[in-house]
Tab-separated table of C-alpha atoms in Angstrom:
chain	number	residue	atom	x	y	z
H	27	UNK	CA	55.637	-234.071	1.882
H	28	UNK	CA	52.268	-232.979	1.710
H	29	UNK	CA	49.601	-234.417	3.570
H	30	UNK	CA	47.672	-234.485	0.288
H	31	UNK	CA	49.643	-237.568	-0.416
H	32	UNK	CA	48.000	-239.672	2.587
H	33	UNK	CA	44.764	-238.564	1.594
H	34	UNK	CA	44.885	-239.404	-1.867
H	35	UNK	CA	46.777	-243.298	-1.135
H	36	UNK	CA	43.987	-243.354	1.982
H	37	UNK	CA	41.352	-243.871	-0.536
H	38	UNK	CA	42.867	-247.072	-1.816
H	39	UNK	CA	40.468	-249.086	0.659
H	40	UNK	CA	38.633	-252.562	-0.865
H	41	UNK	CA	39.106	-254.126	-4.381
H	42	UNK	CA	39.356	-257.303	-6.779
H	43	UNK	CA	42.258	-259.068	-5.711
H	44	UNK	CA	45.456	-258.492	-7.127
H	45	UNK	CA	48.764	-260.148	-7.583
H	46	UNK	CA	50.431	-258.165	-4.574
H	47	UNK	CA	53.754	-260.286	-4.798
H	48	UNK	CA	54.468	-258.782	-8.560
H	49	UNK	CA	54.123	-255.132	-7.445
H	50	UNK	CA	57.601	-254.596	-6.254
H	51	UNK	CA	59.542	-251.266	-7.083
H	52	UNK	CA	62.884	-250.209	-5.825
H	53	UNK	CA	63.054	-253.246	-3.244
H	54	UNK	CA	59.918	-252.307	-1.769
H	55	UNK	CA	56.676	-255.072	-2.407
H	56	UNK	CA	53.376	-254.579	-2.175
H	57	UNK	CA	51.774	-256.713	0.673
H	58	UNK	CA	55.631	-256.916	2.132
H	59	UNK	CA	55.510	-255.839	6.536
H	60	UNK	CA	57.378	-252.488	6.463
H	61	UNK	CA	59.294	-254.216	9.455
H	62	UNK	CA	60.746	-256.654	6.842
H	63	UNK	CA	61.463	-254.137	4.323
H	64	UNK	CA	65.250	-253.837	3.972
H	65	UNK	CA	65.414	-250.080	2.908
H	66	UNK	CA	66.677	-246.509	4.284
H	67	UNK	CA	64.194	-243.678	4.934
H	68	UNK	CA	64.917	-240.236	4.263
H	69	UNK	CA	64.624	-238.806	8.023
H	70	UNK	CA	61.675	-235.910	9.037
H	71	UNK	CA	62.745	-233.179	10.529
H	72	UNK	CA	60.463	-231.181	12.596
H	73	UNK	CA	60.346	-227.417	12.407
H	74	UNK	CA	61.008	-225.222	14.804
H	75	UNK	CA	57.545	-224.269	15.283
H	76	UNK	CA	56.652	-227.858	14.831
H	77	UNK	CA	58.483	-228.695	18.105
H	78	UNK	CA	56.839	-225.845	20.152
H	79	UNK	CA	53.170	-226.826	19.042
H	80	UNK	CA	53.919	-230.451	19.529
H	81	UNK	CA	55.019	-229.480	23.180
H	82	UNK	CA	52.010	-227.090	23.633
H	83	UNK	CA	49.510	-229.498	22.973
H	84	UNK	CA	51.025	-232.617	24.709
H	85	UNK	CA	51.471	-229.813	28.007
H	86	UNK	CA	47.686	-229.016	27.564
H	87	UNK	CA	45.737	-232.493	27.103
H	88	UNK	CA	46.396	-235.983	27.829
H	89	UNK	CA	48.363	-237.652	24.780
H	90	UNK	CA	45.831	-240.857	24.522
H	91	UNK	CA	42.837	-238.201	24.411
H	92	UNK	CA	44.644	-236.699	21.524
H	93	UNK	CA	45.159	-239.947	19.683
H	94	UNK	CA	41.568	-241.198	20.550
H	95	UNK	CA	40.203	-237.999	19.709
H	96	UNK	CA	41.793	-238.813	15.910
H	97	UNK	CA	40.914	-242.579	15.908
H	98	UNK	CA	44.085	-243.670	16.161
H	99	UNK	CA	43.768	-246.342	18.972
H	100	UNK	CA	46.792	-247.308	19.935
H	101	UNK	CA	47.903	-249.617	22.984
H	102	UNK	CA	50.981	-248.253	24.024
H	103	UNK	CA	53.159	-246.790	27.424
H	104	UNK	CA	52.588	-242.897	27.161
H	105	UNK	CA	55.817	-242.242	26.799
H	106	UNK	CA	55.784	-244.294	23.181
H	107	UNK	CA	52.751	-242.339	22.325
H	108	UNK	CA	54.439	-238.700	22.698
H	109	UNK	CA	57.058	-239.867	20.507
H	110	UNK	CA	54.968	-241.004	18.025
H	111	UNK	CA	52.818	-237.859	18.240
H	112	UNK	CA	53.983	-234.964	15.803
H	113	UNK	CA	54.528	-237.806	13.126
H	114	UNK	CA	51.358	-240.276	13.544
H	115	UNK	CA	48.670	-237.396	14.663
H	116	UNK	CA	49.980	-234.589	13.119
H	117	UNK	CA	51.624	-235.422	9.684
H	118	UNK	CA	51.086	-239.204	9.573
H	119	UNK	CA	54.348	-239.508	8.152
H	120	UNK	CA	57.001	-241.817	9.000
H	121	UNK	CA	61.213	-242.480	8.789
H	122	UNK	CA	63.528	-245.124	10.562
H	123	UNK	CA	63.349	-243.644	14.101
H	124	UNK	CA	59.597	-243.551	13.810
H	125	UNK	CA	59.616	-247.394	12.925
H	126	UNK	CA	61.974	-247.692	16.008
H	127	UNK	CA	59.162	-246.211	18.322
H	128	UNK	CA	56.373	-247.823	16.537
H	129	UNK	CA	58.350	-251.432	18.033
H	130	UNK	CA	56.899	-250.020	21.628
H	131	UNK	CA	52.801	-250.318	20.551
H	132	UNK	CA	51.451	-253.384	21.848
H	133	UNK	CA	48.484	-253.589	19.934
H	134	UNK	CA	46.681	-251.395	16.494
H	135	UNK	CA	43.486	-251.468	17.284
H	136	UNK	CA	42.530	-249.315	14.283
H	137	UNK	CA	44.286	-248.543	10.969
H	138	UNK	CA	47.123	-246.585	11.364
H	139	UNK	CA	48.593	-245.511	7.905
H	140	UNK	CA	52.080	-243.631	7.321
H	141	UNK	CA	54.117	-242.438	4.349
H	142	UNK	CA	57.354	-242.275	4.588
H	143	UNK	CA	59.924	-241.250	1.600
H	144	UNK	CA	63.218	-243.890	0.850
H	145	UNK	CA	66.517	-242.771	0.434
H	146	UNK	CA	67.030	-242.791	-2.619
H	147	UNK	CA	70.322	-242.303	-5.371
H	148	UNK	CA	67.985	-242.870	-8.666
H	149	UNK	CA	66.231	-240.971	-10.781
H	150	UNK	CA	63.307	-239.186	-8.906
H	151	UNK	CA	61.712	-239.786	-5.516
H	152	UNK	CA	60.006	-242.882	-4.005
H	153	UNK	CA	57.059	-242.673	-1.351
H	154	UNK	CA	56.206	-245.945	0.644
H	155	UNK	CA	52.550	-245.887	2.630
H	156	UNK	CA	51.948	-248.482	4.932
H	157	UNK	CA	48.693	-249.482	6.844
H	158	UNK	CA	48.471	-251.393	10.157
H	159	UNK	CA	46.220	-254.383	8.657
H	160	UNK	CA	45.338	-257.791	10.417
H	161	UNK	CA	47.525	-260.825	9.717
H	162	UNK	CA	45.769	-264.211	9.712
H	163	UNK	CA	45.828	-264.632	13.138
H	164	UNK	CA	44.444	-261.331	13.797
H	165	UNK	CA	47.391	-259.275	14.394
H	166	UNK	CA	48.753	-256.211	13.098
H	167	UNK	CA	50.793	-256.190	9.973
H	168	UNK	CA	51.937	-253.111	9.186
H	169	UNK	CA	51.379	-253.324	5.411
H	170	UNK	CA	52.917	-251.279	1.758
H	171	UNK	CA	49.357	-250.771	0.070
H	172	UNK	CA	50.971	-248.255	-1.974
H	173	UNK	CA	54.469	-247.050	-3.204
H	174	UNK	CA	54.825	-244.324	-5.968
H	175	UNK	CA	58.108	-243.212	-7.883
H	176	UNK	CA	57.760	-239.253	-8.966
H	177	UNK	CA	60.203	-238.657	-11.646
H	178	UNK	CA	62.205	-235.400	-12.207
H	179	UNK	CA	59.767	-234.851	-15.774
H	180	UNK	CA	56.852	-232.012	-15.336
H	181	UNK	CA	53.825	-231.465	-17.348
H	182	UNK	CA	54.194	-229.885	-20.679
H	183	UNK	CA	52.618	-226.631	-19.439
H	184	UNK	CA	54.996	-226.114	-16.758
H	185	UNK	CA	58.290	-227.569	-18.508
H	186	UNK	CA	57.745	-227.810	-22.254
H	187	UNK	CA	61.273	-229.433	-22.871
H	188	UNK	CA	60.288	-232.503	-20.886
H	189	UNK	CA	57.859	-233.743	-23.449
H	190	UNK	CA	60.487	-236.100	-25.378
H	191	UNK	CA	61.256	-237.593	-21.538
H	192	UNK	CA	57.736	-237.842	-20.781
H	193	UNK	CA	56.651	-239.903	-23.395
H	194	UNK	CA	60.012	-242.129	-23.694
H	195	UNK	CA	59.290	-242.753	-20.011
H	196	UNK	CA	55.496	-243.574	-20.729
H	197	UNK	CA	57.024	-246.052	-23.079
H	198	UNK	CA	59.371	-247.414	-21.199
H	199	UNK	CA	57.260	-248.232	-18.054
H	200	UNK	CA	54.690	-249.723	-20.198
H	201	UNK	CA	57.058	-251.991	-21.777
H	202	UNK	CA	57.893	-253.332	-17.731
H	203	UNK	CA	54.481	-253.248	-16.808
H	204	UNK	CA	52.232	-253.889	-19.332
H	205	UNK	CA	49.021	-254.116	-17.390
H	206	UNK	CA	49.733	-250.155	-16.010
H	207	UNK	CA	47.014	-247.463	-17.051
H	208	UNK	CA	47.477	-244.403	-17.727
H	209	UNK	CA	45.314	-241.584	-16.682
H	210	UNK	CA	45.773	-237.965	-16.984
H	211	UNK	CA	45.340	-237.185	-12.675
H	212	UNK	CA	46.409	-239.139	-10.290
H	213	UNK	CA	44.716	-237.588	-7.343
H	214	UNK	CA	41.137	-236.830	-9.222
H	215	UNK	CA	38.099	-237.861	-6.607
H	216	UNK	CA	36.323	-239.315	-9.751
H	217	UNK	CA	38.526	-241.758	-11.862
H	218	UNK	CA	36.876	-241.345	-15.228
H	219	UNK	CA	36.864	-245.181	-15.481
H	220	UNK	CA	36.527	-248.658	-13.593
H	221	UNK	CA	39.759	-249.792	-15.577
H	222	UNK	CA	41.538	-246.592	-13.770
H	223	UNK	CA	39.173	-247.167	-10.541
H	224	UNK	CA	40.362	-251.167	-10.156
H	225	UNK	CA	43.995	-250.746	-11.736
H	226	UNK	CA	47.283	-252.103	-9.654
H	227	UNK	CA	49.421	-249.969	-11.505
H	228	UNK	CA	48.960	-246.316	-12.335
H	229	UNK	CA	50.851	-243.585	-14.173
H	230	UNK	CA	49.901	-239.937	-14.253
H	231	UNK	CA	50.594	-236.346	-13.127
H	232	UNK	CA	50.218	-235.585	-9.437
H	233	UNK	CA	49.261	-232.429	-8.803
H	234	UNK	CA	48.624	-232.708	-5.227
H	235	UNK	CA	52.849	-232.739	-4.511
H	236	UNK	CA	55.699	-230.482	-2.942
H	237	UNK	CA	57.084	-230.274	-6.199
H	238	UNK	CA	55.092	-229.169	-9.513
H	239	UNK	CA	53.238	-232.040	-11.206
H	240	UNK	CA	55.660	-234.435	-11.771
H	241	UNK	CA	55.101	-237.452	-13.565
H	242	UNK	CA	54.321	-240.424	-11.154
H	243	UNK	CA	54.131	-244.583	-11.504
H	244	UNK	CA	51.821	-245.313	-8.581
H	245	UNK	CA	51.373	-249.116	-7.132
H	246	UNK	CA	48.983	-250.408	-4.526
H	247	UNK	CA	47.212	-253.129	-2.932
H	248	UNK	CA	43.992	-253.858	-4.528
H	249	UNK	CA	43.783	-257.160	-1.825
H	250	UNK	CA	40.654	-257.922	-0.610
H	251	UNK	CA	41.502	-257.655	3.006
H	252	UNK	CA	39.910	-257.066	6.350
H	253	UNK	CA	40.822	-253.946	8.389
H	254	UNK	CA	41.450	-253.678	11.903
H	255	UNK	CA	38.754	-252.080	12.915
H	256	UNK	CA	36.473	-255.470	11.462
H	257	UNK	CA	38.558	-257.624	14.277
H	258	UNK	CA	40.225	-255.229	17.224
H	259	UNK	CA	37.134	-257.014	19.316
H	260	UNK	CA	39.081	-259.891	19.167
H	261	UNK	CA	42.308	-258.322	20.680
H	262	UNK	CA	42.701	-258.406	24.117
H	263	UNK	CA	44.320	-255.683	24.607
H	264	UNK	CA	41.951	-253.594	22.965
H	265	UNK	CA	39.040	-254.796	24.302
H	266	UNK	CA	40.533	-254.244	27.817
H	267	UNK	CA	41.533	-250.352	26.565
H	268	UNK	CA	38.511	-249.339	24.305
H	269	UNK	CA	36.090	-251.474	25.491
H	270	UNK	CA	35.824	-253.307	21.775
């Protein structure tokens, strides 16, 4: 998985409220804790090479200087922090072990966001992102702002034959969610309109993938919510560690 993916679903920040409880795909819910989710993740695997920078760098510098360094402020033993490491710093990416780990942070004092990919027997792949977002008491709930479903059906250019799947999948999802739009790119800077800008649900190509531009239903949280960041101050345990 690309890290293209994280920055694209990063951008889905503050919007008009939206209906979170009715975005649900695959037995994952928009809104839903990550923690609660009852799913299997398709493990990451770390290169080689992965594993000999990851012990490189955590031999050469302090592992909180690394993770302040990125803004990811995290209260946690440093042990928990080099396990978290090669998946929260370097590929922000995350499987069951990783949500294991993530049990040992004691406090998100910013807004830690992973993807993580479910294992899956359907048709296509499903990503998950979650974001560490503050409850109504303050705390951290790790959050799904966004899940997308990339289907095994390319653009016309690449695969011509898929054109008769393409568009009796278009019709098909639009007949179970009749409020998605449909835009051409998925991962475009500039939506060419507020109704693509504001939507819930989205269907396009995404061309930013480790596959070629496959056809992709996209949820995500359009909540007006605070982020951690707006109340870590009020965290005890940050305040003590960052001085918030």
């Amino acid at each position: 998985m690309k890290r293209a993916l994280l920055i694209s679903l990063f951008s889905v920040m503050l919007m008009p409220s939206a209906h979170a409880a009715d975005l649900c795909l695959e037995g994952v819910c928009i809104g839903q804790d990550i923690r609660e989710v009852n799913a299997q993740w398709r493990p990451v695997t770390l290169q080689p090479q992965e594993q000999v920078d990851v012990r490189n760098m955590l031999a050469n510098q302090p592992v909180k200087q690394i993770f302040d360094q990125r803004n990811e402020l995290l209260v946690a033993p440093e042990a928990v922090l080099k396990d978290l490491y090669p998946f929260v710093i370097r590929r922000q990416i995350f499987d069951g072990e990783v949500l294991n780990k993530l049990k040992g942070v004691q406090a998100f004092c910013t807004s830690t966001t992973l993807t993580g990919e479910l294992k899956y027997q359907g048709d296509g792949r499903v990503f998950v992102t979650f974001r560490a977002m503050p409850d109504e008491n303050g705390n951290a709930q790790l959050r799904v702002i966004a899940i997308e479903k990339q289907f095994d059906i390319m653009a016309f250019s690449l695969r011509p034959q898929d054109r008769d799947k393409d568009k009796a999948k278009r019709k098909e999802l639009k007949a179970q969610y009749p409020e998605m739009v449909e835009t051409r790119d998925l991962d475009t800077a500039r939506p060419n309109s507020a109704e693509v800008s504001f939507a819930s649900t989205l269907l396009g190509y995404r061309f930013l993938s480790d596959v070629s531009i496959p056809l992709t239903l996209r949820m995500r949280d359009t909540a007006d919510l605070q982020m951690m960041e707006d109340v870590a101050g009020n965290n005890v345990l940050c305040k003590q560690t960052y001085g918030l």
